[in-house]
Amino acid sequence: MGVVNAVEAIVSDLFDEFQKNYELKCVCEQCQEDILALVLNQIPPKYTSSQKGQLFVKSLYLNTQLQSDVMKELTSAVFIVEHNQNHSEDGSLA
């Protein structure tokens, strides 16, 4: 399995939920990755080397306050990326 930041999967799942309620101006892969990168740089990582560790970290994020913190960071990151897209109008990198 190796060492992974278990928060990445949690943020990705919450980003999927976020997109159900908010229509992004651009849904290209670059913008989505920029949003996730911004959020992951604001949320403390939780590294684990086992499936059991991943499940433990995931259980921490059942806490509504932690989910709210991630959603707040997602909202902020979406605003930043939408106003500073890292690609041209045709979708190629700027």
Coordinates of N, CA, C and O in Angstrom, one line a residue:
M1 N 0.8 -1.2 0.0 CA 0.0 0.0 0.0 C 0.9 1.3 0.0 O 0.6 2.2 -0.7
G2 N 1.9 1.3 0.8 CA 2.8 2.5 0.9 C 2.2 3.5 1.8 O 1.1 3.3 2.4
V3 N 2.8 4.6 1.9 CA 2.3 5.7 2.7 C 1.5 6.7 1.9 O 1.8 7.1 0.8
V4 N 0.3 7.0 2.4 CA -0.7 7.8 1.7 C -1.2 8.9 2.7 O -1.3 8.7 3.9
N5 N -1.6 10.0 2.1 CA -2.3 11.1 2.9 C -3.8 10.7 2.8 O -4.4 10.9 1.8
A6 N -4.3 10.2 3.9 CA -5.7 9.7 3.9 C -6.7 10.9 3.7 O -7.8 10.6 3.3
V7 N -6.3 12.1 3.9 CA -7.1 13.2 3.8 C -7.4 13.5 2.3 O -8.5 14.0 2.0
E8 N -6.6 13.1 1.4 CA -6.8 13.3 0.0 C -8.1 12.7 -0.5 O -8.9 13.3 -1.2
A9 N -8.3 11.4 -0.1 CA -9.6 10.8 -0.5 C -10.8 11.4 0.1 O -11.8 11.6 -0.6
I10 N -10.7 11.9 1.3 CA -11.8 12.6 2.0 C -12.1 13.9 1.3 O -13.3 14.2 1.0
V11 N -11.1 14.7 1.0 CA -11.3 15.9 0.3 C -11.9 15.7 -1.1 O -12.8 16.4 -1.5
S12 N -11.4 14.7 -1.8 CA -11.9 14.4 -3.1 C -13.4 14.0 -3.0 O -14.2 14.5 -3.8
D13 N -13.8 13.2 -2.0 CA -15.2 12.8 -1.9 C -16.1 14.0 -1.5 O -17.2 14.2 -2.1
L14 N -15.6 14.9 -0.7 CA -16.3 16.1 -0.3 C -16.4 17.0 -1.5 O -17.4 17.8 -1.6
F15 N -15.4 17.1 -2.3 CA -15.4 17.9 -3.5 C -16.5 17.4 -4.5 O -17.2 18.2 -5.0
D16 N -16.7 16.1 -4.6 CA -17.7 15.5 -5.4 C -19.1 16.0 -4.9 O -20.0 16.4 -5.6
E17 N -19.3 15.9 -3.5 CA -20.5 16.4 -2.9 C -20.7 17.9 -3.1 O -21.8 18.3 -3.4
F18 N -19.6 18.7 -3.0 CA -19.7 20.1 -3.2 C -20.2 20.4 -4.6 O -21.0 21.3 -4.8
Q19 N -19.7 19.7 -5.6 CA -20.1 20.0 -7.0 C -21.6 19.6 -7.3 O -22.1 20.2 -8.3
K20 N -22.2 18.9 -6.5 CA -23.7 18.6 -6.6 C -24.5 19.8 -6.3 O -25.6 20.0 -6.8
N21 N -23.9 20.7 -5.5 CA -24.7 21.9 -5.0 C -24.1 23.2 -5.6 O -24.7 24.3 -5.4
Y22 N -23.0 23.1 -6.3 CA -22.4 24.3 -6.8 C -21.9 24.0 -8.2 O -21.1 23.1 -8.4
E23 N -22.3 24.8 -9.2 CA -21.9 24.6 -10.6 C -20.6 25.4 -10.8 O -20.5 26.6 -10.7
L24 N -19.5 24.7 -11.1 CA -18.2 25.3 -11.3 C -18.2 26.0 -12.7 O -18.9 25.5 -13.6
K25 N -17.5 27.1 -12.8 CA -17.4 27.8 -14.1 C -16.7 27.0 -15.1 O -16.9 27.1 -16.3
C26 N -15.7 26.2 -14.6 CA -14.9 25.4 -15.5 C -14.7 24.0 -14.8 O -14.3 24.0 -13.6
V27 N -15.0 23.0 -15.5 CA -14.9 21.6 -14.9 C -13.7 20.8 -15.5 O -13.7 19.6 -15.4
C28 N -12.8 21.5 -16.2 CA -11.6 20.8 -16.7 C -10.8 20.2 -15.6 O -10.8 20.6 -14.5
E29 N -10.0 19.2 -16.0 CA -9.2 18.5 -15.1 C -8.2 19.5 -14.4 O -7.9 19.3 -13.2
Q30 N -7.6 20.4 -15.1 CA -6.6 21.3 -14.5 C -7.3 22.2 -13.4 O -6.7 22.3 -12.3
C31 N -8.5 22.7 -13.6 CA -9.1 23.5 -12.6 C -9.5 22.7 -11.4 O -9.3 23.1 -10.3
Q32 N -10.0 21.5 -11.6 CA -10.3 20.6 -10.5 C -9.1 20.2 -9.7 O -9.1 20.3 -8.5
E33 N -8.0 20.0 -10.3 CA -6.7 19.6 -9.6 C -6.2 20.9 -8.9 O -5.7 20.7 -7.8
D34 N -6.3 22.0 -9.5 CA -5.9 23.3 -8.8 C -6.7 23.5 -7.5 O -6.2 23.8 -6.4
I35 N -8.0 23.2 -7.6 CA -8.9 23.4 -6.4 C -8.5 22.4 -5.3 O -8.3 22.8 -4.2
L36 N -8.3 21.1 -5.7 CA -7.9 20.1 -4.7 C -6.6 20.5 -4.1 O -6.4 20.3 -2.9
A37 N -5.6 20.9 -4.9 CA -4.3 21.3 -4.4 C -4.4 22.4 -3.4 O -3.7 22.4 -2.3
L38 N -5.2 23.4 -3.7 CA -5.3 24.5 -2.7 C -5.9 24.1 -1.4 O -5.4 24.5 -0.3
V39 N -6.9 23.2 -1.5 CA -7.6 22.7 -0.3 C -6.6 21.9 0.5 O -6.4 22.0 1.8
L40 N -5.9 21.0 -0.1 CA -5.0 20.1 0.6 C -3.8 20.8 1.2 O -3.3 20.3 2.2
N41 N -3.5 22.0 0.7 CA -2.4 22.8 1.3 C -2.9 23.5 2.5 O -2.1 24.0 3.3
Q42 N -4.2 23.6 2.7 CA -4.8 24.2 3.9 C -5.2 23.2 5.0 O -5.4 23.6 6.2
I43 N -5.5 22.0 4.7 CA -5.9 21.0 5.6 C -4.7 20.2 6.1 O -3.9 19.7 5.3
P44 N -4.6 20.0 7.4 CA -3.4 19.2 7.9 C -3.5 17.7 7.3 O -4.6 17.1 7.3
P45 N -2.4 17.2 6.8 CA -2.4 15.9 6.3 C -2.5 14.9 7.4 O -2.1 15.1 8.5
K46 N -3.0 13.7 7.0 CA -3.0 12.6 8.0 C -2.5 11.4 7.2 O -3.2 10.7 6.4
Y47 N -1.2 11.1 7.4 CA -0.5 10.0 6.7 C -0.7 8.7 7.4 O -0.8 8.6 8.6
T48 N -0.9 7.6 6.6 CA -1.1 6.3 7.1 C -0.5 5.3 6.2 O -0.3 5.6 5.0
S49 N -0.2 4.1 6.7 CA 0.4 3.1 5.8 C -0.5 1.8 5.8 O 0.0 0.8 5.4
S50 N -1.7 1.9 6.3 CA -2.6 0.7 6.3 C -4.0 1.1 6.0 O -4.4 2.3 6.2
Q51 N -4.8 0.1 5.6 CA -6.2 0.3 5.4 C -6.9 0.7 6.7 O -7.8 1.5 6.7
K52 N -6.5 0.1 7.8 CA -7.0 0.4 9.1 C -6.8 1.8 9.4 O -7.7 2.5 10.0
G53 N -5.6 2.3 9.1 CA -5.4 3.8 9.4 C -6.2 4.7 8.5 O -6.7 5.7 9.0
Q54 N -6.4 4.3 7.3 CA -7.3 5.1 6.4 C -8.7 5.1 7.0 O -9.4 6.2 7.0
L55 N -9.2 4.0 7.4 CA -10.6 4.0 8.0 C -10.7 4.8 9.3 O -11.7 5.5 9.5
F56 N -9.6 4.8 10.1 CA -9.6 5.6 11.3 C -9.7 7.1 10.9 O -10.5 7.9 11.5
V57 N -8.9 7.5 10.0 CA -8.9 8.9 9.5 C -10.2 9.3 9.0 O -10.8 10.4 9.3
K58 N -10.8 8.4 8.1 CA -12.1 8.7 7.6 C -13.2 8.8 8.7 O -14.0 9.7 8.6
S59 N -13.0 8.0 9.7 CA -14.0 8.1 10.8 C -13.9 9.5 11.5 O -14.9 10.0 12.1
L60 N -12.7 10.1 11.6 CA -12.5 11.4 12.2 C -13.4 12.4 11.4 O -13.9 13.4 12.0
Y61 N -13.4 12.2 10.1 CA -14.1 13.2 9.2 C -15.6 13.0 9.2 O -16.3 13.6 8.4
L62 N -16.2 12.1 10.0 CA -17.6 12.0 10.2 C -18.1 13.2 11.1 O -19.2 13.5 11.1
N63 N -17.1 13.8 11.8 CA -17.4 15.0 12.6 C -17.8 16.1 11.7 O -17.1 16.5 10.7
T64 N -19.0 16.7 11.9 CA -19.5 17.7 11.0 C -18.7 19.0 11.0 O -18.6 19.7 10.0
Q65 N -18.0 19.3 12.1 CA -17.1 20.4 12.1 C -16.0 20.3 11.1 O -15.6 21.2 10.4
L66 N -15.3 19.1 11.1 CA -14.2 18.9 10.2 C -14.7 18.9 8.7 O -14.1 19.5 7.9
Q67 N -15.9 18.3 8.5 CA -16.5 18.4 7.1 C -16.8 19.9 6.8 O -16.5 20.3 5.6
S68 N -17.3 20.6 7.7 CA -17.5 22.0 7.5 C -16.2 22.8 7.2 O -16.2 23.7 6.3
D69 N -15.2 22.5 7.9 CA -13.9 23.1 7.6 C -13.4 22.8 6.2 O -12.9 23.7 5.5
V70 N -13.6 21.6 5.7 CA -13.2 21.2 4.4 C -14.0 22.0 3.4 O -13.5 22.5 2.4
M71 N -15.3 22.0 3.6 CA -16.3 22.7 2.7 C -15.9 24.2 2.6 O -16.0 24.8 1.5
K72 N -15.5 24.8 3.7 CA -15.1 26.2 3.7 C -13.9 26.4 2.9 O -13.8 27.3 2.1
E73 N -12.9 25.5 3.0 CA -11.7 25.6 2.2 C -12.0 25.3 0.7 O -11.4 26.0 -0.2
L74 N -13.0 24.4 0.4 CA -13.4 24.2 -1.0 C -14.0 25.5 -1.6 O -13.7 25.8 -2.7
T75 N -14.8 26.1 -0.8 CA -15.5 27.3 -1.3 C -14.4 28.4 -1.6 O -14.5 29.1 -2.7
S76 N -13.5 28.5 -0.7 CA -12.4 29.5 -0.9 C -11.6 29.2 -2.2 O -11.2 30.0 -3.0
A77 N -11.2 27.9 -2.3 CA -10.4 27.4 -3.4 C -11.1 27.6 -4.7 O -10.5 28.0 -5.7
V78 N -12.4 27.3 -4.8 CA -13.2 27.5 -6.0 C -13.2 28.9 -6.4 O -13.0 29.2 -7.6
F79 N -13.4 29.8 -5.5 CA -13.4 31.2 -5.8 C -12.0 31.7 -6.4 O -12.0 32.4 -7.4
I80 N -10.9 31.2 -5.8 CA -9.6 31.6 -6.2 C -9.4 31.0 -7.6 O -8.9 31.8 -8.5
V81 N -9.7 29.8 -7.9 CA -9.4 29.2 -9.2 C -10.3 29.8 -10.3 O -9.9 30.1 -11.4
E82 N -11.6 30.0 -9.9 CA -12.5 30.6 -10.9 C -12.0 32.0 -11.4 O -12.2 32.4 -12.5
H83 N -11.4 32.7 -10.5 CA -10.9 34.1 -10.8 C -9.4 34.1 -11.3 O -8.9 35.2 -11.6
N84 N -8.8 33.0 -11.3 CA -7.4 32.9 -11.7 C -7.1 31.6 -12.4 O -6.2 30.9 -12.1
Q85 N -7.9 31.3 -13.4 CA -7.7 30.0 -14.1 C -6.3 29.9 -14.7 O -5.8 30.9 -15.2
N86 N -5.8 28.7 -14.6 CA -4.4 28.4 -15.0 C -4.4 27.8 -16.4 O -3.5 27.0 -16.8
H87 N -5.3 28.2 -17.3 CA -5.3 27.8 -18.7 C -6.0 28.8 -19.5 O -6.7 29.7 -19.0
S88 N -5.9 28.7 -20.8 CA -6.5 29.6 -21.7 C -7.9 29.2 -22.0 O -8.4 28.2 -21.5
E89 N -8.7 30.0 -22.8 CA -10.1 29.8 -23.1 C -10.3 28.4 -23.7 O -11.3 27.8 -23.5
D90 N -9.3 27.9 -24.5 CA -9.5 26.6 -25.2 C -9.2 25.4 -24.3 O -9.2 24.3 -24.8
G91 N -8.8 25.7 -23.1 CA -8.5 24.6 -22.1 C -7.0 24.2 -22.1 O -6.6 23.5 -21.2
S92 N -6.2 24.8 -22.9 CA -4.8 24.5 -22.9 C -4.1 25.3 -21.8 O -4.7 26.3 -21.4
L93 N -3.0 24.9 -21.3 CA -2.3 25.6 -20.2 C -1.9 27.0 -20.6 O -1.4 27.1 -21.7
A94 N -2.1 27.9 -19.8 CA -1.7 29.3 -20.1 C -0.2 29.5 -20.0 O 0.5 28.9 -19.3

